[in-house]
Coordinates of C-alpha atoms and ligand atoms in Angstrom, one line a residue:
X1 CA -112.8 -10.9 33.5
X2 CA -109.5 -9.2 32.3
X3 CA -107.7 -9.2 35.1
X4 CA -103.9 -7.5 34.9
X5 CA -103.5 -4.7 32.4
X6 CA -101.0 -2.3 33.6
X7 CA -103.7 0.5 34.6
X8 CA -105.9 -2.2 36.1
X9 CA -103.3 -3.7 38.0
X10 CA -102.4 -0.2 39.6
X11 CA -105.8 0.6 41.1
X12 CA -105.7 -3.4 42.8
X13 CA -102.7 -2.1 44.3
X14 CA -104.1 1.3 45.3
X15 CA -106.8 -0.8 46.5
X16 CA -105.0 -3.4 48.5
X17 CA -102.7 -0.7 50.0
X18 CA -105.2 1.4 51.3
X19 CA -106.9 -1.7 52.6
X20 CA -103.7 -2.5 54.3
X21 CA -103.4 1.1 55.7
X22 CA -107.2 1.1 57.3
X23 CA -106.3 -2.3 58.7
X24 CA -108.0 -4.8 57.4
X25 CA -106.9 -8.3 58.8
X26 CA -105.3 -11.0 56.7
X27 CA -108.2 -13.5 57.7
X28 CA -110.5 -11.2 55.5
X29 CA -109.2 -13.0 52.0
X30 CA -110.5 -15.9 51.1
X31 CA -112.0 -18.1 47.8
X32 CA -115.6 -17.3 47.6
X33 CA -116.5 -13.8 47.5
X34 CA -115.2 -11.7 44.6
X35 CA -114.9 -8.0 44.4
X36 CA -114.6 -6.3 41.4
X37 CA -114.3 -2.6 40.1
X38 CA -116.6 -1.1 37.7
X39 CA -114.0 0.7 36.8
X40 CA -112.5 -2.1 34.8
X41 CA -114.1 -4.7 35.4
X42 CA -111.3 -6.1 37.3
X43 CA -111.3 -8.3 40.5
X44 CA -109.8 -5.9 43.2
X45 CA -110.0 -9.2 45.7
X46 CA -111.4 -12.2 47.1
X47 CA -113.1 -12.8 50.2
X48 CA -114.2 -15.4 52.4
X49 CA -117.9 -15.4 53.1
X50 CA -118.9 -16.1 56.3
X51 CA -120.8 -18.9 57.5
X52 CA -124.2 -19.5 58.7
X53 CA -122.9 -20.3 62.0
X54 CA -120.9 -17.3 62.0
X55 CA -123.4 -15.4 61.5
X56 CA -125.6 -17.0 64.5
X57 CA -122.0 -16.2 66.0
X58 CA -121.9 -12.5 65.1
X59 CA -125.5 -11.6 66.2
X60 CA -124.8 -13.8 69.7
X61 CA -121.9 -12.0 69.9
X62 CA -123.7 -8.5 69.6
X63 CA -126.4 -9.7 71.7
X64 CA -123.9 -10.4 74.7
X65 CA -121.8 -6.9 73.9
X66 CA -125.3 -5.2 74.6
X67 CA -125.4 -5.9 77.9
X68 CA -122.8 -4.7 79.0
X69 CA -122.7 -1.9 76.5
X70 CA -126.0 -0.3 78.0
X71 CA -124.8 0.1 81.3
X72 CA -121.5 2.4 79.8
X73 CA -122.2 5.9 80.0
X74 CA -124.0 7.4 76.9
X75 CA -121.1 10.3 76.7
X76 CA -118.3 7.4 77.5
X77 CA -119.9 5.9 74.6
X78 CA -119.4 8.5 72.8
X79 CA -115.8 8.8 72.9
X80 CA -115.2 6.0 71.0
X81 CA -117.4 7.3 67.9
X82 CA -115.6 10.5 68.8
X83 CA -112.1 8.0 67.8
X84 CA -113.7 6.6 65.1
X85 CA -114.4 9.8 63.4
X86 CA -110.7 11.1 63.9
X87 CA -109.6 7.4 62.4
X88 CA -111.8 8.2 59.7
X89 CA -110.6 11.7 59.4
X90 CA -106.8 10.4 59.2
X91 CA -107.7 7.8 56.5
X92 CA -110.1 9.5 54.5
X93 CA -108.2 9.6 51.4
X94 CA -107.4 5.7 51.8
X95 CA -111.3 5.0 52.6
X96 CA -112.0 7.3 49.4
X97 CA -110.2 5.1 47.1
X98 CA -111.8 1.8 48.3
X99 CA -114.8 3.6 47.7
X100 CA -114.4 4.9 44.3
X101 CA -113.0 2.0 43.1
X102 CA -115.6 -0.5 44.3
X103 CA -118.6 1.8 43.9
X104 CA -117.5 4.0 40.6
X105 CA -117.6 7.3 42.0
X106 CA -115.3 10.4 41.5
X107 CA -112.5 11.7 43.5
X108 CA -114.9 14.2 44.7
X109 CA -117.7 11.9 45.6
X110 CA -116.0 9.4 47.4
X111 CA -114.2 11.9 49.9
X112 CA -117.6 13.4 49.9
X113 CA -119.0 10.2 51.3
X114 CA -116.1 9.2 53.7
X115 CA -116.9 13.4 54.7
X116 CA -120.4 12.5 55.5
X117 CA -119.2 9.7 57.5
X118 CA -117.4 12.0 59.3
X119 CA -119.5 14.7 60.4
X120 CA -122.4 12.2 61.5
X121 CA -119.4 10.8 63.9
X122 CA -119.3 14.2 65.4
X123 CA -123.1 14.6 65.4
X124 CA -123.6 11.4 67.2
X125 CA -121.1 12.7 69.9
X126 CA -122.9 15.4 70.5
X127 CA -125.9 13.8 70.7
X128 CA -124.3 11.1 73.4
X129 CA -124.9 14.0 75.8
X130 CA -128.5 14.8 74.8
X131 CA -130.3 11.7 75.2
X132 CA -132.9 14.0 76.5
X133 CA -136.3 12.8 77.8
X134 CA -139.0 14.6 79.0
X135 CA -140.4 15.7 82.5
X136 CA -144.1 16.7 82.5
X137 CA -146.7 17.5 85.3
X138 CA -147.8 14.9 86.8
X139 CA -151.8 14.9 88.0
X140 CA -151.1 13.6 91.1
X141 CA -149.8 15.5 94.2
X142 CA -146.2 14.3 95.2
X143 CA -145.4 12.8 92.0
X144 CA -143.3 13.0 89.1
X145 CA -143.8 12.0 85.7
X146 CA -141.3 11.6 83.3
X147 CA -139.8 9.7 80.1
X148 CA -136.2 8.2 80.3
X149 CA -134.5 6.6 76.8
X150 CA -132.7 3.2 76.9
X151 CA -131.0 1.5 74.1
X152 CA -132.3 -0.8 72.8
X153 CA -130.5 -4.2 71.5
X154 CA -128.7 -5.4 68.6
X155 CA -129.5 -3.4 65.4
X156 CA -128.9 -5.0 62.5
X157 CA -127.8 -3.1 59.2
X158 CA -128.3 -4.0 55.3
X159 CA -126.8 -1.6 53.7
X160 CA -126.6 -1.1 49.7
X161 CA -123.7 -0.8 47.0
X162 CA -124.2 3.1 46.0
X163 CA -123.5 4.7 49.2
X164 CA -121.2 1.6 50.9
X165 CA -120.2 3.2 53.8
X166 CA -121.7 6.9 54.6
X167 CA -125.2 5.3 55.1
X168 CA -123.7 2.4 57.3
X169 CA -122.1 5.2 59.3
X170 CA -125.1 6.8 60.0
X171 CA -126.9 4.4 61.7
X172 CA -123.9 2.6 63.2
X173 CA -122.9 6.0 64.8
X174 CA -126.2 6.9 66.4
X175 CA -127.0 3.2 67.4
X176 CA -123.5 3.0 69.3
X177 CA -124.5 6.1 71.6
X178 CA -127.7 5.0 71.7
X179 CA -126.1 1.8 74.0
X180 CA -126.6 -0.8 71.1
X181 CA -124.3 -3.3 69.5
X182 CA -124.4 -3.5 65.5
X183 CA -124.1 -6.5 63.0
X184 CA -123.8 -5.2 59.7
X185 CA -124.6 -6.7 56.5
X186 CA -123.0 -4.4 53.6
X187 CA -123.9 -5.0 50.0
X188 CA -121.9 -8.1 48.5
X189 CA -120.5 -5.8 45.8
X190 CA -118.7 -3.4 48.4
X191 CA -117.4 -5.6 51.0
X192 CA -114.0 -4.0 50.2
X193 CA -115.2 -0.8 51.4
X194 CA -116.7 -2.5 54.4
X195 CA -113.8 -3.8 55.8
X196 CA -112.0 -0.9 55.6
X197 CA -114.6 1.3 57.7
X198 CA -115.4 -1.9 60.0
X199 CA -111.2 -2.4 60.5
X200 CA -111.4 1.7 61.7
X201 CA -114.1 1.0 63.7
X202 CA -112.6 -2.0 65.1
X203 CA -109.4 0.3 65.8
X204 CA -111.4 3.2 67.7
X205 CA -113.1 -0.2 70.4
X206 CA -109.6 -1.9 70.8
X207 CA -108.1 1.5 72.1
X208 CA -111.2 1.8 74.6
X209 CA -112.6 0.1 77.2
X210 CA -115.3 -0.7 75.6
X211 CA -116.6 -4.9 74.8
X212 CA -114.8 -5.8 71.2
X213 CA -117.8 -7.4 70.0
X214 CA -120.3 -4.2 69.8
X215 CA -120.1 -4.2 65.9
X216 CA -120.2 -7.2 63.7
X217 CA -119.5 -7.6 60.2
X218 CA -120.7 -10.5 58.1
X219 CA -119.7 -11.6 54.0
X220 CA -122.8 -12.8 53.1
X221 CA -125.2 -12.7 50.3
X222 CA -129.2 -12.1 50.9
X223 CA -129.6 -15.6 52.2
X224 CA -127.2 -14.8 54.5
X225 CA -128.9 -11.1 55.6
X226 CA -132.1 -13.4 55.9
X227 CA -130.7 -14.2 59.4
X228 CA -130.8 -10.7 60.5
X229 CA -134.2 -10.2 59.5
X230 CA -135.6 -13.3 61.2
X231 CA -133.5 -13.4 64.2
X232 CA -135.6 -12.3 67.4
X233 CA -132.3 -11.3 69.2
X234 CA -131.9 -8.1 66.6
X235 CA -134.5 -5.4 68.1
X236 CA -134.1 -2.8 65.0
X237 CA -133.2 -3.9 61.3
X238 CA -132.5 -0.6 59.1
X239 CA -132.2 -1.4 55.7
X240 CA -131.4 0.3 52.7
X241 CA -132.5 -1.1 49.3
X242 CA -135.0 -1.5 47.1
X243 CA -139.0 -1.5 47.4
X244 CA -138.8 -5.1 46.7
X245 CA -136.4 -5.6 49.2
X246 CA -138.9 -3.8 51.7
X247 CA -141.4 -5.3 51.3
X248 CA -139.9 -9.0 51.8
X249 CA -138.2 -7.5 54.6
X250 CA -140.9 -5.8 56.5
X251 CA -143.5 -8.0 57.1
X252 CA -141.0 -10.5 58.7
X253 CA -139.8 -8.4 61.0
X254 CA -143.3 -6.8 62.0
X255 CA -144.0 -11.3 62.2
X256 CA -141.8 -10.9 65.1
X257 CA -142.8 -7.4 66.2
X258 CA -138.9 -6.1 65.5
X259 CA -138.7 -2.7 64.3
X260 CA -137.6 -2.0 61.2
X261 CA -136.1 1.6 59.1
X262 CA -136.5 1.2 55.6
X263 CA -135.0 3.4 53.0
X264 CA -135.6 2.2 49.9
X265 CA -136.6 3.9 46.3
X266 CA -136.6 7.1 45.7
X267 CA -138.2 8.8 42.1
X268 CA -137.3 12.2 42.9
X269 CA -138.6 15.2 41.1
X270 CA -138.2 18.9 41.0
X271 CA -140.4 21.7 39.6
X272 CA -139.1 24.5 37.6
X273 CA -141.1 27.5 38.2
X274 CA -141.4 30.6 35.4
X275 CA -139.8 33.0 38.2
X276 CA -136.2 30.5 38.5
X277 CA -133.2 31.5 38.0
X278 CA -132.3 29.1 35.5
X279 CA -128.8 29.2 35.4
X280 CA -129.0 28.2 39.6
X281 CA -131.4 25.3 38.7
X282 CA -129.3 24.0 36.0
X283 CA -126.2 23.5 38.1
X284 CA -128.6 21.4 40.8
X285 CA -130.1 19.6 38.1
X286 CA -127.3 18.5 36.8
X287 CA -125.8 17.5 40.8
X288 CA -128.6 15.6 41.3
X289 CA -129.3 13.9 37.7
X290 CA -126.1 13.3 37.0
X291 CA -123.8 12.6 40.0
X292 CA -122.3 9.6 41.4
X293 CA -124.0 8.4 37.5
X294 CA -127.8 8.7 38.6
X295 CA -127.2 6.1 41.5
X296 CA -128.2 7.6 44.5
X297 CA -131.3 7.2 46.2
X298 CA -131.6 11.0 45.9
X299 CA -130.9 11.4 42.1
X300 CA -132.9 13.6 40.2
X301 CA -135.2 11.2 37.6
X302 CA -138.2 13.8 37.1
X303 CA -138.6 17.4 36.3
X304 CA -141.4 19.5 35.8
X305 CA -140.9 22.4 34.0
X306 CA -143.5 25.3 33.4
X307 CA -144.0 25.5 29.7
X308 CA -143.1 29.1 29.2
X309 CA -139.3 28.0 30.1
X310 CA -139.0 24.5 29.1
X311 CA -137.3 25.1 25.7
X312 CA -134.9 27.5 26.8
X313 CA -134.0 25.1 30.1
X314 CA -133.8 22.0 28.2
X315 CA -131.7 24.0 25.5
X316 CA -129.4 24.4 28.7
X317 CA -129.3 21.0 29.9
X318 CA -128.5 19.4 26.2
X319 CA -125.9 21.5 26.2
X320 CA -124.4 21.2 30.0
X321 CA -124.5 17.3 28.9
X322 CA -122.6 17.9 26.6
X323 CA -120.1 19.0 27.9
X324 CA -119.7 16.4 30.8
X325 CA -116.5 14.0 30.6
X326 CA -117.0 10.5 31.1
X327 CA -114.5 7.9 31.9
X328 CA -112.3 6.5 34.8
X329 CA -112.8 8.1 37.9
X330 CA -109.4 8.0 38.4
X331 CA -108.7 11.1 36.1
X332 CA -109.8 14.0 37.6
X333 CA -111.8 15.7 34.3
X334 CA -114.1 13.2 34.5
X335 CA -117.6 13.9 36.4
X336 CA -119.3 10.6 35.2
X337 CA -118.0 7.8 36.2
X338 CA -119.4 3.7 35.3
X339 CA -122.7 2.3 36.2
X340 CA -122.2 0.0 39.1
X341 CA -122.4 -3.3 36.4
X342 CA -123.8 -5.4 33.2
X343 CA -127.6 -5.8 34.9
X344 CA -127.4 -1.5 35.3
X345 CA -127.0 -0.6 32.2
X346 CA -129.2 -3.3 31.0
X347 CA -132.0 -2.2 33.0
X348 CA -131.3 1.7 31.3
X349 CA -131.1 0.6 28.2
X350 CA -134.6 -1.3 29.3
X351 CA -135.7 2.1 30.4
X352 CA -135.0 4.2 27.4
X353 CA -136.5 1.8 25.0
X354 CA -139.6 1.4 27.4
X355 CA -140.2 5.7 27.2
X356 CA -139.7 5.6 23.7
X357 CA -142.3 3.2 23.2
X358 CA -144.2 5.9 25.5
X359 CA -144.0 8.6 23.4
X360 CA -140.5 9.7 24.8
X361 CA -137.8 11.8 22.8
X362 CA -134.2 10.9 23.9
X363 CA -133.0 14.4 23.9
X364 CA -129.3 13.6 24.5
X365 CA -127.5 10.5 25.6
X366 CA -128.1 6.6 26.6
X367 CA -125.2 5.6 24.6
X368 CA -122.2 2.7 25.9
X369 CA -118.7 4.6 25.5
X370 CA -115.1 3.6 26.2
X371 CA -116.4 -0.2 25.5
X372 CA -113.4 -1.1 23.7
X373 CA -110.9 0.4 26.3
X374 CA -113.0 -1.1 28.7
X375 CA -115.2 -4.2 27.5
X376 CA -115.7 -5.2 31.1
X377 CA -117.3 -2.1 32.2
X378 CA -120.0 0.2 31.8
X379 CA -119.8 3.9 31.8
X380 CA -122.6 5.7 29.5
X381 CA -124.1 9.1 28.2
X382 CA -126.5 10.2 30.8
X383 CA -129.6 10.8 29.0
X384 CA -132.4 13.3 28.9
X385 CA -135.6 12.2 27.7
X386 CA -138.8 14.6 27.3
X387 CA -142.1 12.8 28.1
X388 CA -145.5 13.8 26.2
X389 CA -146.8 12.9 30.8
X390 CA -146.9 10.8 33.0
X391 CA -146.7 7.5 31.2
X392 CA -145.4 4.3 32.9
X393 CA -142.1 4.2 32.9
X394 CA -141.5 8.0 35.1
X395 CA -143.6 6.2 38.0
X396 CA -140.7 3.9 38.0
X397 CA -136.9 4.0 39.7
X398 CA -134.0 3.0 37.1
X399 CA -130.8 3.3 38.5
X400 CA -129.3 5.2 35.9
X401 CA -128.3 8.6 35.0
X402 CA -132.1 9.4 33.1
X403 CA -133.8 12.9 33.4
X404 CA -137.6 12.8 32.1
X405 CA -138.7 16.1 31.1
X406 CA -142.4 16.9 31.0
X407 CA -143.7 20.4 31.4
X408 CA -146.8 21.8 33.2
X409 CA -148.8 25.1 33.4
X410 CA -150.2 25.2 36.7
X411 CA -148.0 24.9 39.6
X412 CA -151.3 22.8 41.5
X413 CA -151.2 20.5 38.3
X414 CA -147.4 20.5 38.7
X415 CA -147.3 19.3 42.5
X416 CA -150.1 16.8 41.5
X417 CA -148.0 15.3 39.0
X418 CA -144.9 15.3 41.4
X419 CA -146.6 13.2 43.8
X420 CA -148.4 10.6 41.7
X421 CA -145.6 8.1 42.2
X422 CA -145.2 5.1 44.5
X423 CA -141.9 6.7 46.0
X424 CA -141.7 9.6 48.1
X425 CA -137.7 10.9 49.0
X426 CA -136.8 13.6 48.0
X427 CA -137.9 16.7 45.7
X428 CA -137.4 20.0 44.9
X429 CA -138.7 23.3 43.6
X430 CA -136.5 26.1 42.1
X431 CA -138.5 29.4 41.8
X432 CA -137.9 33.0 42.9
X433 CA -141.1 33.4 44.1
X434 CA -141.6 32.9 47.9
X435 CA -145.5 32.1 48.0
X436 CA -144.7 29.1 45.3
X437 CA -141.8 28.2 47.4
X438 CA -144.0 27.6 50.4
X439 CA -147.1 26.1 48.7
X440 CA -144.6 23.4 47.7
X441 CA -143.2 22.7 51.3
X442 CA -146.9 23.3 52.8
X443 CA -148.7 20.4 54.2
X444 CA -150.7 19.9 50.7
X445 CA -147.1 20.3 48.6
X446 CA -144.5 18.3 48.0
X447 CA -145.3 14.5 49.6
X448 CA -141.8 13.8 50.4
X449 CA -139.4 13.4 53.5
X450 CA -137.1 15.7 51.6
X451 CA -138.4 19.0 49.8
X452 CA -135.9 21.6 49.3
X453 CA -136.1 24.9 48.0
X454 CA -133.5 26.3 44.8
X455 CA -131.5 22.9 45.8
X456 CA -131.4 19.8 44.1
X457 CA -132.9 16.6 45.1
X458 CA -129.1 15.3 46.4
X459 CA -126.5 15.6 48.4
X460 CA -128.2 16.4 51.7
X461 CA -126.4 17.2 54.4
X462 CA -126.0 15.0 57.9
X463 CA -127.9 17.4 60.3
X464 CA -131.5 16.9 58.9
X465 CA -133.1 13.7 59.3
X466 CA -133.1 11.1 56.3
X467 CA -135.5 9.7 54.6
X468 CA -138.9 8.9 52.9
X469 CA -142.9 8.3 52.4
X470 CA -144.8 5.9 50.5
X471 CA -142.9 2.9 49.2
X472 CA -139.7 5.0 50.4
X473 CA -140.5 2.8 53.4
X474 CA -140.8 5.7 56.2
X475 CA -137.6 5.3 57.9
X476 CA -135.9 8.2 59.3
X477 CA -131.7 8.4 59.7
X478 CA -128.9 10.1 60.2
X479 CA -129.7 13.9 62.0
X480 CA -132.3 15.3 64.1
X481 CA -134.0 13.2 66.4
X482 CA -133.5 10.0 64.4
X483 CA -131.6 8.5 67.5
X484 CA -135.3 7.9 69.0
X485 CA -135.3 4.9 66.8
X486 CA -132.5 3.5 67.9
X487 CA -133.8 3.6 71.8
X488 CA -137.0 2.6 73.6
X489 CA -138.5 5.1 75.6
X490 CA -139.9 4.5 79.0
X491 CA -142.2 6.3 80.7
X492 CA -141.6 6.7 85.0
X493 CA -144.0 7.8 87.5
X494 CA -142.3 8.4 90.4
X495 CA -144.5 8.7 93.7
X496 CA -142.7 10.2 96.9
X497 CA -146.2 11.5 98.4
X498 CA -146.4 8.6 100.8
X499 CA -150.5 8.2 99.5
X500 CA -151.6 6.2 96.6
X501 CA -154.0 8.5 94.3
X502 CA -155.0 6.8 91.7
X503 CA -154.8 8.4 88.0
X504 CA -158.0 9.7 86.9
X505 CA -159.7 10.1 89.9
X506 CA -160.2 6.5 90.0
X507 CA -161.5 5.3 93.8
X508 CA -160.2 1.5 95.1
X509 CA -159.2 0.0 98.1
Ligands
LIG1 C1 -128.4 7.3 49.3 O1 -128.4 7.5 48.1 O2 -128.8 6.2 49.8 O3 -128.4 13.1 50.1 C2 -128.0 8.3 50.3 C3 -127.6 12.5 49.5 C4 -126.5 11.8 50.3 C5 -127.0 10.5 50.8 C6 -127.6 9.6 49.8 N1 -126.2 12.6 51.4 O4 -127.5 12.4 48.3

């Protein structure tokens, strides 16, 4: 790897500065865990890796926090999220810059995720005071019947390169109201941004009463999340990653009857409808196909449009492509920034040849650029690609800014289509006509956790729950009542009537 040209050598400062700012400790550095930018290519930093003992530490550790942490007031509990989200708030441009430069993504983007970070902070205090259960009428006379949440134990979170710290945040923030203690295992390629949000939190504990050891991070590689997964002492493993991740993952942790949230691929589509307004659904498809370089879980990857409109949007899109920069993050034109590495880009190119060989047409894009400037990373064209149907490769997730076109003339035969993949996330429908709007978000319409209406399949906001069906995995974060999962519910019956009914009229001694 090139490591010190004169623009690389400023973003490992920018790097190591805002590192220093967010106060990440000295003993972080080390020999064995390299970070590098896809920006360059360039390392940014070493790290040490922790230790297989010190990860039977961290989870001890966590496991001993929790018991005192459960006994803290939920809204007390609170406050310290409620510090962590102002900590985050004053670094947010410093946490942005890790970010981008670890992860790829623009200016915009990466505030965008520390944002998100942010406001599920706030959420999650707000929710500290409504850890509501439920009272219901009891059967019996002089009793009371009623549900009560408790947290729960140590949750342990895997979380993934392309959105390092917002999804982290998410869970973290919910499971440390809930009363729980968190060991986190971040992606290896974004430990930079890790330590950053982890040195915040770390911040937001020391200035509270609160036991130091309710979050743990460890430096480890998938052997090293293996513990997590196996370990009987972490109650909840949420986990973000791929299906094949999953489905190692799951049935270990169902071996052990833990619980798991899983949110892993997403193959998310949207249907154009005759009635859109297709200058509004080109701007959200190009969001959602196109941002953060077609590496979120949400990006759009399929899109259905009815046949009397597909020229004229498709016309539109080539052209909107067209006139997206790519290049360094770093300069603000630029809305496309690098695939995350080599085995990305690989795995597009992969991808493109694969629909070709299907009957694709590459409409616009796929191409390497800037690979002289910058022979150590990967930025490319995003690419549209219109599909004769549904052949192979559209049933599968690649990582990678590629939009397959196919067109439809029945919105039933367009919703069937939609949902004939494994993955179920997120999808979308732009259309001007409310019935078709509604038959998509009806029980028999879209089969996703996310269906939105004249939005894309992106960029979702925090106050909504999260996730996915199918080989999504079925997990739900972030808003709404995804804090049940990070609690066990009890149910109470209470008797004060000084007799002993029994429950269904039952007779005994
Ligand atoms: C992810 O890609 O794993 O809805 C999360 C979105 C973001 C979160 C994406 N708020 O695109």
């Amino acid at each position: 790897m090139t490591e010190t040209l004169t623009e690389t050598s400023k973003l490992t400062e920018r790097v190591r500065a805002s590192l220093q700012a967010c106060g990440v400790a000295a003993e972080a550095y080390g020999d064995d865990h390299d970070s590098f930018s896809p920006l360059t290519g360039e390392r940014l930093a070493t790290l040490r890796s922790s230790t297989p003992e010190e990860i039977d530490g961290a989870i001890a550790a966590a496991h001993e926090a929790f018991k005192t942490w459960r006994n803290v007031p939920a809204p007390e509990r609170g406050n310290v999220v409620k510090r962590w989200g102002e900590l985050l708030t004053e670094h947010k441009q410093d946490l942005a810059n890790i970010v981008q430069a670890e992860a790829g993504k623009i200016t915009s983007e990466a505030l965008g995720e520390v944002q998100e970070m942010i406001d599920i902070c706030d959420f999650a205090v707000g929710q500290s005071r409504m850890l509501y259960g439920k009272t219901m009428p009891s059967e019996r006379p002089g009793h009371r019947l009623m549900e009560t949440w408790h947290p729960l134990g140590v949750v342990g979170v895997i979380s993934a390169f392309n959105f390092p710290v917002a999804v982290y945040s998410w869970n973290t923030a919910l499971a440390l109201i809930a009363g729980d203690t968190v060991v986190w295992k971040p992606s290896g390629m974004t430990m930079l941004s890790a330590l950053a949000a982890d040195a915040l939190l770390a911040r937001a504990v020391a200035e509270s009463e609160a036991p130091k050891d309710i979050h743990q991070l460890v430096v480890a590689n998938r052997e090293g999340g293996q513990k997590l997964v196996t370990d009987p002492r972490v109650a909840l493993v949420s986990a973000t990653g791929s299906v094949r991740m999953g489905r190692e993952i799951s049935p270990q942790v169902a071996e052990r009857f833990g619980r798991v949230i899983l949110e892993l691929g997403g193959n998310n589509g949207a249907i154009i409808t005759p009635s859109a307004d297709l200058d509004l659904a080109l701007r959200g498809i190009v969001f959602s196909a196109v941002g953060t370089a077609g590496q979120r879980c949400t990006s759009m990857r399929r899109l259905f449009v009815h046949e009397s409109v597909v020229d004229q949007l498709t016309e539109k899109l080539v052209a909107a492509y067209g006139t997206l920069s790519i290049g360094s993050p770093l300069e603000e034109k630029n809305l496309v920034g690098p695939l995350i590495n080599e085995g990305s880009f690989q795995a597009m190119q992969q991808a493109l040849s694969d629909a070709q060989a299907q009957g694709g047409t590459v409409l616009t894009g796929g191409k390497r650029v800037l690979a002289d400037e910058t022979p150590n990373a990967y930025y490319v064209e995003p690419a549209i690609v219109r599909m004769p149907g549904q052949s192979k490769v559209v049933h599968e997730e690649t990582f990678a800014p590629i939009l397959y076109v196919m067109t439809y003339s029945d919105l039933d035969e367009a919703i069937e289509m939609h949902n004939a993949v494994p993955q179920g996330l997120s999808s979308a429908i732009f259309t001007q006509d409310q019935g078709e709007a509604e038959r998509f978000i009806s029980a028999s319409g879209s089969d996703c956790g996310i269906a939105n209406v004249n939005i894309g399949t992106s960029g979702a906001e925090i106050g909504g729950a999260f996730g996915g069906e199918k080989e999504t995995g079925g997990g739900r974060e972030s808003g709404s009542d995804s804090w049940k999962a990070y609690m066990r519910q009890a149910t109470n019956t209470v008797n004060y009537s000084g007799k002993l009914p029994l429950a269904q009229g039952v007779e005994f001694i």
